[in-house]
PDB file of C-alpha atoms and ligand atoms in Angstrom:
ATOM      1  CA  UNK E   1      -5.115 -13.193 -12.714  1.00 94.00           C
ATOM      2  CA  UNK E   2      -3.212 -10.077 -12.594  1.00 97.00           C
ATOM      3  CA  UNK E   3      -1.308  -9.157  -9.307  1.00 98.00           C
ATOM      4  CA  UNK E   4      -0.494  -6.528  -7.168  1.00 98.00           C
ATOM      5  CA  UNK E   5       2.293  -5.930  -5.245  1.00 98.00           C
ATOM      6  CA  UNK E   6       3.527  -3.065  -2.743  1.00 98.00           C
ATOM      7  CA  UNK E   7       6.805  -1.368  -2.436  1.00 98.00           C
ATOM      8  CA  UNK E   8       6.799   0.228   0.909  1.00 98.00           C
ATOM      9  CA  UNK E   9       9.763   2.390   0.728  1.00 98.00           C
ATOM     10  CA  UNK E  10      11.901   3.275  -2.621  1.00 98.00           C
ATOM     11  CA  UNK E  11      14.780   1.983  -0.967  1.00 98.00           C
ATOM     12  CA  UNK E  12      13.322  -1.165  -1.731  1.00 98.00           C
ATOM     13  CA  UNK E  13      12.937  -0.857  -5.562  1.00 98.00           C
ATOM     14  CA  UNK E  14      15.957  -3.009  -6.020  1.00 97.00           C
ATOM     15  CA  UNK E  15      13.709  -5.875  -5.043  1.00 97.00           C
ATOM     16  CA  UNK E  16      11.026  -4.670  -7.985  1.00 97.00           C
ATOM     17  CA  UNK E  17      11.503  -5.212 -11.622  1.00 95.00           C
ATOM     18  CA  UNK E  18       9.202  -2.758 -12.896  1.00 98.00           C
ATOM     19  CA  UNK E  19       9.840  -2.841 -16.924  1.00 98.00           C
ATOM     20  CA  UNK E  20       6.336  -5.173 -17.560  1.00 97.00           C
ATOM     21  CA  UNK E  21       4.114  -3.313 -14.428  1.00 98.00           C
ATOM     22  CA  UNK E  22       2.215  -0.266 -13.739  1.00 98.00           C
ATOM     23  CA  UNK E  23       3.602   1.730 -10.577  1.00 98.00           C
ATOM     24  CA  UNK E  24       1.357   3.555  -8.892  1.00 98.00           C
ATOM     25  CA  UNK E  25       3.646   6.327  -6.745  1.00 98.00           C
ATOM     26  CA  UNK E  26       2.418   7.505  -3.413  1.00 98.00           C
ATOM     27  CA  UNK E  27       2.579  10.135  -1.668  1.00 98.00           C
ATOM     28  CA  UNK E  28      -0.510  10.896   0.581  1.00 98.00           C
ATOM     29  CA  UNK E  29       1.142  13.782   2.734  1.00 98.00           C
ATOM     30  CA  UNK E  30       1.349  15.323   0.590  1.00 98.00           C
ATOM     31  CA  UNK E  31       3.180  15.124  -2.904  1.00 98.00           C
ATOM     32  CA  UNK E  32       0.706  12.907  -4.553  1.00 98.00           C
ATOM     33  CA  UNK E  33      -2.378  14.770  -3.193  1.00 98.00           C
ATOM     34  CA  UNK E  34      -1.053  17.826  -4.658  1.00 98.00           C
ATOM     35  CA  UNK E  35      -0.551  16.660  -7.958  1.00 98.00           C
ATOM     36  CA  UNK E  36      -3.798  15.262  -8.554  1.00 98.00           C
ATOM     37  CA  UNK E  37      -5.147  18.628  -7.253  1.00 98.00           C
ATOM     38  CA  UNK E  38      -3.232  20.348  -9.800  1.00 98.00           C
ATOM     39  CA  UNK E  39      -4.098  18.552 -12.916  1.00 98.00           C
ATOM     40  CA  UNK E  40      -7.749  18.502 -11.423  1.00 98.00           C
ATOM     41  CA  UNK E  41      -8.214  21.992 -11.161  1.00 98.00           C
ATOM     42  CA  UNK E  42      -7.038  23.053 -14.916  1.00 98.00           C
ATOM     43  CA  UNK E  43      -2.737  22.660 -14.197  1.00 98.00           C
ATOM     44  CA  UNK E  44      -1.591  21.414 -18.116  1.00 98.00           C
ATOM     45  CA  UNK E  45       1.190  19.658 -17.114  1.00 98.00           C
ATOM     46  CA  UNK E  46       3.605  18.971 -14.134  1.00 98.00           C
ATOM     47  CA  UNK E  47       7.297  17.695 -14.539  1.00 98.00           C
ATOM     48  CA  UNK E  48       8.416  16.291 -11.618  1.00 98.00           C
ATOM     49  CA  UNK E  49      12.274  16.711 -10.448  1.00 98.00           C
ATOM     50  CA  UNK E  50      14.118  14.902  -7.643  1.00 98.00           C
ATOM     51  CA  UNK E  51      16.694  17.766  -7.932  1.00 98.00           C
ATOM     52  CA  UNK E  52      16.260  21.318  -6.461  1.00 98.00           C
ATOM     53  CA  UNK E  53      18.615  22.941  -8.777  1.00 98.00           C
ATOM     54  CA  UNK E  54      17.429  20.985 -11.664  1.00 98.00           C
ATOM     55  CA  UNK E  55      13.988  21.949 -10.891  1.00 98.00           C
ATOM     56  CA  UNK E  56      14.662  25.653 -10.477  1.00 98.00           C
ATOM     57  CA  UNK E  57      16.704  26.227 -13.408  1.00 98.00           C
ATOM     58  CA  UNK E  58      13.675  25.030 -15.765  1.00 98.00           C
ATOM     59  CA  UNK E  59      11.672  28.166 -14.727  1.00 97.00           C
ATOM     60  CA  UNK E  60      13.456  30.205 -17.490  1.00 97.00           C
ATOM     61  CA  UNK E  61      11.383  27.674 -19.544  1.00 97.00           C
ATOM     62  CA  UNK E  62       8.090  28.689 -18.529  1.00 97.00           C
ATOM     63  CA  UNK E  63       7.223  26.876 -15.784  1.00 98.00           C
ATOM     64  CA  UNK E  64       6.201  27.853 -12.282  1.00 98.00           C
ATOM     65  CA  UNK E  65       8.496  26.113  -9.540  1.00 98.00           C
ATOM     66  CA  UNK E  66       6.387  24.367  -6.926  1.00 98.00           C
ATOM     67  CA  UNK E  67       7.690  22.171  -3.901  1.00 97.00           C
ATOM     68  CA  UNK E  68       9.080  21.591  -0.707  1.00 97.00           C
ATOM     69  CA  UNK E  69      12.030  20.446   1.471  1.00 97.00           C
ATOM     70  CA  UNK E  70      11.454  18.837   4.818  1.00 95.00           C
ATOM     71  CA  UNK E  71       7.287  20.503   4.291  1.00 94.00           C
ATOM     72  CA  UNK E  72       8.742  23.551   3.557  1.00 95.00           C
ATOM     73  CA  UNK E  73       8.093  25.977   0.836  1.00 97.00           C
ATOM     74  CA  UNK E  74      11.880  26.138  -1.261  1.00 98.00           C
ATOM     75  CA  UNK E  75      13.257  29.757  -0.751  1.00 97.00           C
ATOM     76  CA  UNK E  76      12.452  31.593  -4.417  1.00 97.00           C
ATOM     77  CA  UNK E  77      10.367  28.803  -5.486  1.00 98.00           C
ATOM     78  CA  UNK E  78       6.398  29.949  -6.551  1.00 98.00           C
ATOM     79  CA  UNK E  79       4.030  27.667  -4.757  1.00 98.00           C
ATOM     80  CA  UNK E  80       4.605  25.213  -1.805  1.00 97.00           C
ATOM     81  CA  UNK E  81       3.169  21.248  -1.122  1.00 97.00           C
ATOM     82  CA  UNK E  82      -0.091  22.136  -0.133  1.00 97.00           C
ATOM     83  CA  UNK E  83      -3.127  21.124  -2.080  1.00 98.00           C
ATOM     84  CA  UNK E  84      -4.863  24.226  -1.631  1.00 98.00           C
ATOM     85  CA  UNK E  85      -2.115  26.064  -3.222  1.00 98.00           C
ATOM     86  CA  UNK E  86      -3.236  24.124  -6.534  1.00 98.00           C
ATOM     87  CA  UNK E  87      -7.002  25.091  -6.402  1.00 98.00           C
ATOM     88  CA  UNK E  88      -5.615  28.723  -8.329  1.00 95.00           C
ATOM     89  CA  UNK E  89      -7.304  30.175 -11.767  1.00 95.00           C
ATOM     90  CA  UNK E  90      -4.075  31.906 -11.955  1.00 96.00           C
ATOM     91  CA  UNK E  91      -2.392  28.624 -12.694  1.00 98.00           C
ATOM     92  CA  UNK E  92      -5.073  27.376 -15.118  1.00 98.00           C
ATOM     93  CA  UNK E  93      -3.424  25.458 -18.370  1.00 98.00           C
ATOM     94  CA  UNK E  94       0.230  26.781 -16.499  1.00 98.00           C
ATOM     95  CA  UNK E  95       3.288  24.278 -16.409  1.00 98.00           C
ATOM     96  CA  UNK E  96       4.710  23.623 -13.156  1.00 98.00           C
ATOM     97  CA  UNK E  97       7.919  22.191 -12.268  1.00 98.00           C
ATOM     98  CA  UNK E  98       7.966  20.073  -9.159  1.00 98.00           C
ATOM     99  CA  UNK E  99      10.232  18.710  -6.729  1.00 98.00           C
ATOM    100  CA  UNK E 100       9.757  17.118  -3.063  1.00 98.00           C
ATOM    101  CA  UNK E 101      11.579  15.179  -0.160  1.00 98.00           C
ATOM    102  CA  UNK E 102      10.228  12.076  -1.342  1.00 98.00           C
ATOM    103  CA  UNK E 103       7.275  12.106  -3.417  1.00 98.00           C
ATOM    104  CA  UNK E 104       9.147  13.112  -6.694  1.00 98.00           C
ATOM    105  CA  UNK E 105      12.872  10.919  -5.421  1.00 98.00           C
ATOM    106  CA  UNK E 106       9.525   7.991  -5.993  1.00 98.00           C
ATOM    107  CA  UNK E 107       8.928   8.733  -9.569  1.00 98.00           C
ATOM    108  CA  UNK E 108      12.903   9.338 -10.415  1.00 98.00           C
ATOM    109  CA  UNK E 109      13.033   5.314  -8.900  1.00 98.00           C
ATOM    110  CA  UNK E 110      10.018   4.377 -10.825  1.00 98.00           C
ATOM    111  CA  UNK E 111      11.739   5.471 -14.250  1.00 97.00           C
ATOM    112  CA  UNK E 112      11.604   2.340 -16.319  1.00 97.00           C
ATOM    113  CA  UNK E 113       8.149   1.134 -14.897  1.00 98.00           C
ATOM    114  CA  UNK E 114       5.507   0.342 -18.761  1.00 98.00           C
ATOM    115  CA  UNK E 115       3.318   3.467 -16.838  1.00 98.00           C
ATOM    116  CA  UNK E 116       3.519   5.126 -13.963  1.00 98.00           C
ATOM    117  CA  UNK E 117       0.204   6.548 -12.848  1.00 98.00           C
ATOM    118  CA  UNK E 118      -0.163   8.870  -9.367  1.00 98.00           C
ATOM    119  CA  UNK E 119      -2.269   7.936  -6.233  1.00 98.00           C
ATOM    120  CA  UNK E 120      -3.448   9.018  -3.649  1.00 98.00           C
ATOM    121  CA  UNK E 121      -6.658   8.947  -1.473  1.00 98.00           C
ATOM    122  CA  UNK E 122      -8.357  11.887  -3.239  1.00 98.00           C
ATOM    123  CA  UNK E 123      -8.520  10.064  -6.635  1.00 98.00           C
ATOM    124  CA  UNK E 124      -8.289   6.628  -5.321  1.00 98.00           C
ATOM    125  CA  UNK E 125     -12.331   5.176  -7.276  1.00 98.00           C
ATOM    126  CA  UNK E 126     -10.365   6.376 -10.575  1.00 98.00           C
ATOM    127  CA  UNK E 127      -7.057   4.829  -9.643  1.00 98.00           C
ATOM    128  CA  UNK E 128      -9.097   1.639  -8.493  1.00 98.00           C
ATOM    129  CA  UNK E 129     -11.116   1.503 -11.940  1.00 98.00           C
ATOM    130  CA  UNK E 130      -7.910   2.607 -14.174  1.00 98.00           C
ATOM    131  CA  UNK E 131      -6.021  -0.503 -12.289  1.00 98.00           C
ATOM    132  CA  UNK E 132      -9.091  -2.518 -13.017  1.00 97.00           C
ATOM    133  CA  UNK E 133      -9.346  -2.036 -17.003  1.00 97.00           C
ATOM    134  CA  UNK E 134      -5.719  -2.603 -17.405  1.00 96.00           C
ATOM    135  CA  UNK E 135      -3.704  -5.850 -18.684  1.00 96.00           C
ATOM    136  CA  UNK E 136      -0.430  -5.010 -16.342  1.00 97.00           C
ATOM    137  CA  UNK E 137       0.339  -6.193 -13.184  1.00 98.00           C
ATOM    138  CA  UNK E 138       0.413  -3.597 -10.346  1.00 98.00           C
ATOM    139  CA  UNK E 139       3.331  -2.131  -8.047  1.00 98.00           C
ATOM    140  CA  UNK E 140       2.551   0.532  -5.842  1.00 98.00           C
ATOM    141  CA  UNK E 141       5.325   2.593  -4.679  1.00 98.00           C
ATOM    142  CA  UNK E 142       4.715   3.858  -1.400  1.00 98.00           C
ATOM    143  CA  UNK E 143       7.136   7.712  -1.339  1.00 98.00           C
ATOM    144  CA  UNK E 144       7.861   6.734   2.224  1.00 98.00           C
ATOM    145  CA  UNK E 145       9.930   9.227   4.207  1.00 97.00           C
ATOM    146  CA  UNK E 146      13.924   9.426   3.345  1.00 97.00           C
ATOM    147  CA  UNK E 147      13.566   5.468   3.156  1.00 97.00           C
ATOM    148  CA  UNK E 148      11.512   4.957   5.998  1.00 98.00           C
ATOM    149  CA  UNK E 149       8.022   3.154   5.944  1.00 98.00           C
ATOM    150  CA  UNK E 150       5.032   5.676   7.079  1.00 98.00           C
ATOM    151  CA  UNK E 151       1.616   4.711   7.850  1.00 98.00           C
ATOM    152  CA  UNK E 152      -0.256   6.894   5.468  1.00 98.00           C
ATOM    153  CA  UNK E 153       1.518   5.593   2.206  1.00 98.00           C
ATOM    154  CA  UNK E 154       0.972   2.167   3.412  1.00 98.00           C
ATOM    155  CA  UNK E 155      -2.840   2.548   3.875  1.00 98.00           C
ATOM    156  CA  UNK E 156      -3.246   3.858   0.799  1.00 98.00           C
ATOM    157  CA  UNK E 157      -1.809   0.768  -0.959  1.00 98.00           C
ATOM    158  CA  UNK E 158      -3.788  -0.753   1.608  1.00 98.00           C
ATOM    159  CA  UNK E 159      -7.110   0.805   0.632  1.00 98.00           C
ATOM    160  CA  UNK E 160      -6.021  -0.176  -3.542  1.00 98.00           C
ATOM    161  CA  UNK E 161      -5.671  -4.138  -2.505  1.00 98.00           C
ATOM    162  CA  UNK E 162      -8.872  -4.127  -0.983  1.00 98.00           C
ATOM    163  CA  UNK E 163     -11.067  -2.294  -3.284  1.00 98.00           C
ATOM    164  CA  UNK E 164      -9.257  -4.698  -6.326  1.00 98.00           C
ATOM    165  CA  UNK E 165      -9.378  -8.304  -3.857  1.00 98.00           C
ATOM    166  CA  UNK E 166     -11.964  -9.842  -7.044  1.00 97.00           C
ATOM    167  CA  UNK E 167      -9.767  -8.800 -10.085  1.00 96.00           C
ATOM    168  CA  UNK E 168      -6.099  -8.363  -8.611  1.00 97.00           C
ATOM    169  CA  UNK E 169      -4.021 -11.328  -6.680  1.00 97.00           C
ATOM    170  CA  UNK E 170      -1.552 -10.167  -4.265  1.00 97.00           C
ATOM    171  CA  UNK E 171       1.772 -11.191  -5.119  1.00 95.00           C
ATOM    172  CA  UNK E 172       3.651 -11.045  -1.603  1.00 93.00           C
ATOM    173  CA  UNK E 173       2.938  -9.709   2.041  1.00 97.00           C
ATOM    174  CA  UNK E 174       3.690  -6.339   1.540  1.00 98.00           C
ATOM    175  CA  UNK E 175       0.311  -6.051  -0.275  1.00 98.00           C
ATOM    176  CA  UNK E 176      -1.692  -8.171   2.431  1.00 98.00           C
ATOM    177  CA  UNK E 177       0.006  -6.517   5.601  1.00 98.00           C
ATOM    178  CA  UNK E 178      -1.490  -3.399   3.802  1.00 98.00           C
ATOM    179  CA  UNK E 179      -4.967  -4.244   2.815  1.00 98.00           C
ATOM    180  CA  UNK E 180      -5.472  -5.445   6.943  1.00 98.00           C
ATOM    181  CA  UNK E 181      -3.768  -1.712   7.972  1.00 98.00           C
ATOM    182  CA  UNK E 182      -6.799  -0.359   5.976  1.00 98.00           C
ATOM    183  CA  UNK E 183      -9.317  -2.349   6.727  1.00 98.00           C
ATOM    184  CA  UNK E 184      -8.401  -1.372  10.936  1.00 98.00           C
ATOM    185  CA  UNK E 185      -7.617   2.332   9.911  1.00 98.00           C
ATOM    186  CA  UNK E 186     -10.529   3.023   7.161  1.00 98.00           C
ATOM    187  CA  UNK E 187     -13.437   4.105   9.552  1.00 98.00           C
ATOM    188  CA  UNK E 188     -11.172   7.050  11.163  1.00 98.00           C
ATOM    189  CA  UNK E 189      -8.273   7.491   9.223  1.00 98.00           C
ATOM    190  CA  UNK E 190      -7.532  10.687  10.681  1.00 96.00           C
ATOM    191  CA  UNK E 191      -7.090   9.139  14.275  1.00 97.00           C
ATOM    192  CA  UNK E 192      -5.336   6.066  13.273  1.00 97.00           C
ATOM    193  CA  UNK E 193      -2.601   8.715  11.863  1.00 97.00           C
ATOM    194  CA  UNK E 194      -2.816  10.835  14.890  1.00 95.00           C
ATOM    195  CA  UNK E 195       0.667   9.422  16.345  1.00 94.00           C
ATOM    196  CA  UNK E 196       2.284   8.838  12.972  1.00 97.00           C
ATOM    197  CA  UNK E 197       5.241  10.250  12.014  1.00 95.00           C
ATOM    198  CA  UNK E 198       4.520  12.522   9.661  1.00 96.00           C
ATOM    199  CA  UNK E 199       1.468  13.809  10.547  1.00 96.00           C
ATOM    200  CA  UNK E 200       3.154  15.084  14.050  1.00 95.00           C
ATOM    201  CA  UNK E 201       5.603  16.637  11.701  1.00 94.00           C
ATOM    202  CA  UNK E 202       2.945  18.435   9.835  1.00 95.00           C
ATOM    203  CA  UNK E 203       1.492  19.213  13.015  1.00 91.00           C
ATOM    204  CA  UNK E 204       4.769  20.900  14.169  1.00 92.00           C
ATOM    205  CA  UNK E 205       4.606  23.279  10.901  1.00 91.00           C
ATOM    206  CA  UNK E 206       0.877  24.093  11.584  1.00 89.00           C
ATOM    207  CA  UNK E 207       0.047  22.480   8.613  1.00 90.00           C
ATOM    208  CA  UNK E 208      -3.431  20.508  10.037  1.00 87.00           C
ATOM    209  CA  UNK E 209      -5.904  21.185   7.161  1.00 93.00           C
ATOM    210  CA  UNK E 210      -4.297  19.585   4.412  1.00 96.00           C
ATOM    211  CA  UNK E 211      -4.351  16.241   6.694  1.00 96.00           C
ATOM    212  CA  UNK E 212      -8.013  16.303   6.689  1.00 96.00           C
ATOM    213  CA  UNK E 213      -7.766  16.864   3.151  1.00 97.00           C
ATOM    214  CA  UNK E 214      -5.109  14.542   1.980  1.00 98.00           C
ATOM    215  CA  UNK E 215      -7.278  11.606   3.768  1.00 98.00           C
ATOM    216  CA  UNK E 216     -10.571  12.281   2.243  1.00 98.00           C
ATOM    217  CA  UNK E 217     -11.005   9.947  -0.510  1.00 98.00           C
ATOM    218  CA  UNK E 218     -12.575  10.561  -4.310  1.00 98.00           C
ATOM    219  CA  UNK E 219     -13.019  14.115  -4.486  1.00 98.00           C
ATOM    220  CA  UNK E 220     -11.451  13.909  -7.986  1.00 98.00           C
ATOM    221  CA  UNK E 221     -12.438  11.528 -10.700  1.00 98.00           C
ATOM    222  CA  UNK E 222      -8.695  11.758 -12.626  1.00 98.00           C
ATOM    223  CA  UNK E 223      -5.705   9.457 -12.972  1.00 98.00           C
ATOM    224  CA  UNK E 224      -2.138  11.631 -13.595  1.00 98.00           C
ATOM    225  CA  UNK E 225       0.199   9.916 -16.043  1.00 98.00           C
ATOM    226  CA  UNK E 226       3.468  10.290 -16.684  1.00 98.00           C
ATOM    227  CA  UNK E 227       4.239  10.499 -20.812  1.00 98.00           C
ATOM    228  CA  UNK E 228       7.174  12.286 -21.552  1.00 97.00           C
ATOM    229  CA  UNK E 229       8.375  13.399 -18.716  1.00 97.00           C
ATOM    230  CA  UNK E 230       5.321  15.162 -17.785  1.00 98.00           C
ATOM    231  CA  UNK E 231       2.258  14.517 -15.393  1.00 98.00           C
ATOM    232  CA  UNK E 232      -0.870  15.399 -17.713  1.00 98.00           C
ATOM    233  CA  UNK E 233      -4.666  13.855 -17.620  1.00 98.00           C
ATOM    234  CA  UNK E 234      -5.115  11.210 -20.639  1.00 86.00           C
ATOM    235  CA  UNK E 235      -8.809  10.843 -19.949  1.00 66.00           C
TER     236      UNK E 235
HETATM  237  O1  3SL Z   1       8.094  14.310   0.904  1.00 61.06           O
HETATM  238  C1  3SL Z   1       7.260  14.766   0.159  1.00 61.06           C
HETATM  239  O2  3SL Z   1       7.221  14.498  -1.025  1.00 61.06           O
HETATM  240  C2  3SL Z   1       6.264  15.747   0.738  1.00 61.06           C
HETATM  241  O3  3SL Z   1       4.992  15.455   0.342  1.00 61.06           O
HETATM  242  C3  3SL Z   1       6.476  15.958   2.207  1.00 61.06           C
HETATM  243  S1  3SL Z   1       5.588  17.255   2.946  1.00 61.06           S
HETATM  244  O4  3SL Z   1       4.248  16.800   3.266  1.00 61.06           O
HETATM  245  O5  3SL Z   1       5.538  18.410   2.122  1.00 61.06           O
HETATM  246  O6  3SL Z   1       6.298  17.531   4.188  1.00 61.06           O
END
C-alpha cells in the first residue's frame, strides 16, 4: 500500500526525502487557500517566490505581484493574501508572482519532491481523489509559521489521512497525531482554532472573514501543480 506521511513544519524537511513522493504544501491561513482561489477563478499561472525582491523584480515581466509579510499586503506590491482578492475578472488568464511568510518558503523546501500539488481545505475532495489515483507515496508539508507547528496546517493533513485511511498507510505519527486532531476539530473547526495562534493574529489585523473562508472545505473542484516553476490547473 502506498503511504502517507506529514511534515509539520519545513524545518523538518531534513528528515523527508522527497525525490520518489508527492508533497502536498499547506498553507490554510492563508497562502494555500489563495492559490487555489486564484487558479479557480480564471488566474493562468502563479510562480511562487520565497524572496521579496526576487518576486518584485519579475513584474517587469508581466506579472502582477501578490503577497504578504507577517499578513500584510507588501508596500508596492498589487494584491495582498486574501482569497477574496483572487475572485477578480480583472485578473482573468493574468500571471501573478507570489511570495509569503511561509506558504511559498514551503514550496522553495519542497523543490526536488516527483510533484508538488497545493492543499488546502477549499479543494481538499480533489486533493483527496488526485492522492487517491496516484502511484506515489504522500508527504504533506504543513507551511507552519517561521518553523513553528500551527493547528490549522496540521488539521488539514489531518482531514487528508482520514478521508485516504482505505487506500493510504500512514508511515509515522506525525500523520496519526493528525488524522485524531481532525477527527476532534472537524464538527467546528472554526472554534477549535479560536485560541490558535494564527488565527488571533489574523484577528489582530481584522482579517476574520477569510477564516471562515479558509476553513470551509470543497468549494473548488481543482488541484494546483507545480510544472515549471509555475502553479497552473492540469485537469
Ligand atoms: O505565511 C503565509 O504564507 C501567509 O499565508 C500568512 S498570512 O495569513 O497572510 O498572515
Amino acid at each position: 500500500m502506498k503511504t502517507i506521511d506529514v511534515c509539520l513544519s519545513p524545518d523538518l524537511m531534513h528528515l523527508y526525502p522527497v525525490g520518489d513522493r508527492v508533497v502536498v504544501v499547506v498553507d490554510i491561513l492563508r497562502a494555500t487557500s489563495c492559490m487555489v482561489t486564484a487558479l479557480a477563478h480564471g488566474v493562468k499561472s502563479i510562480r511562487p517566490f520565497a524572496n521579496l525582491e526576487e518576486c518584485r523584480a519579475i513584474k517587469a515581466q508581466g506579472y502582477y505581484t501578490a503577497g504578504e509579510r507577517n499578513g500584510e499586503k507588501v508596500e508596492g506590491f498589487d494584491f495582498g493574501n486574501s482569497p477574496f482578492e483572487y475572485m477578480n475578472k480583472k485578473l482573468k488568464d493574468e500571471k501573478i508572482a507570489f511570495t509569503t511568510t511561509n506558504g511559498t518558503q514551503a514550496i522553495a523546501k519542497s523543490q526536488g519532491a516527483k510533484e508538488i500539488i497545493i492543499g488546502s481545505f477549499i479543494n481538499l475532495s480533489a486533493v483527496t481523489e488526485y492522492l487517491k489515483n496516484g502511484s506515489n507515496n504522500v508527504l504533506v508539508v504543513c507551511a507552519a509559521w517561521k518553523g513553528k507547528v500551527n493547528l490549522e496546517d496540521t488539521l488539514f493533513a489531518g482531514a487528508l489521512v482520514e478521508n485516504l485511511k482505505n487506500n493510504i498507510e500512514p508511515d509515522c505519527d506525525a500523520p496519526l497525531a493528525a488524522q485524531h486532531l481532525y477527527n476532534l476539530a472537524k464538527k467546528d473547526m472554526v472554534g477549535f482554532l479560536k485560541g490558535s495562534s494564527h488565527v488571533k493574529r489574523l484577528n489582530r489585523l481584522n482579517i476574520h472573514k477569510d477564516i471562515e473562508f479558509c476553513l470551509t472545505p470543497d468549494q473548488y473542484p481543482v488541484v494546483p501543480k507545480l510544472i515549471n516553476n509555475e502553479l497552473i490547473l492540469t485537469q
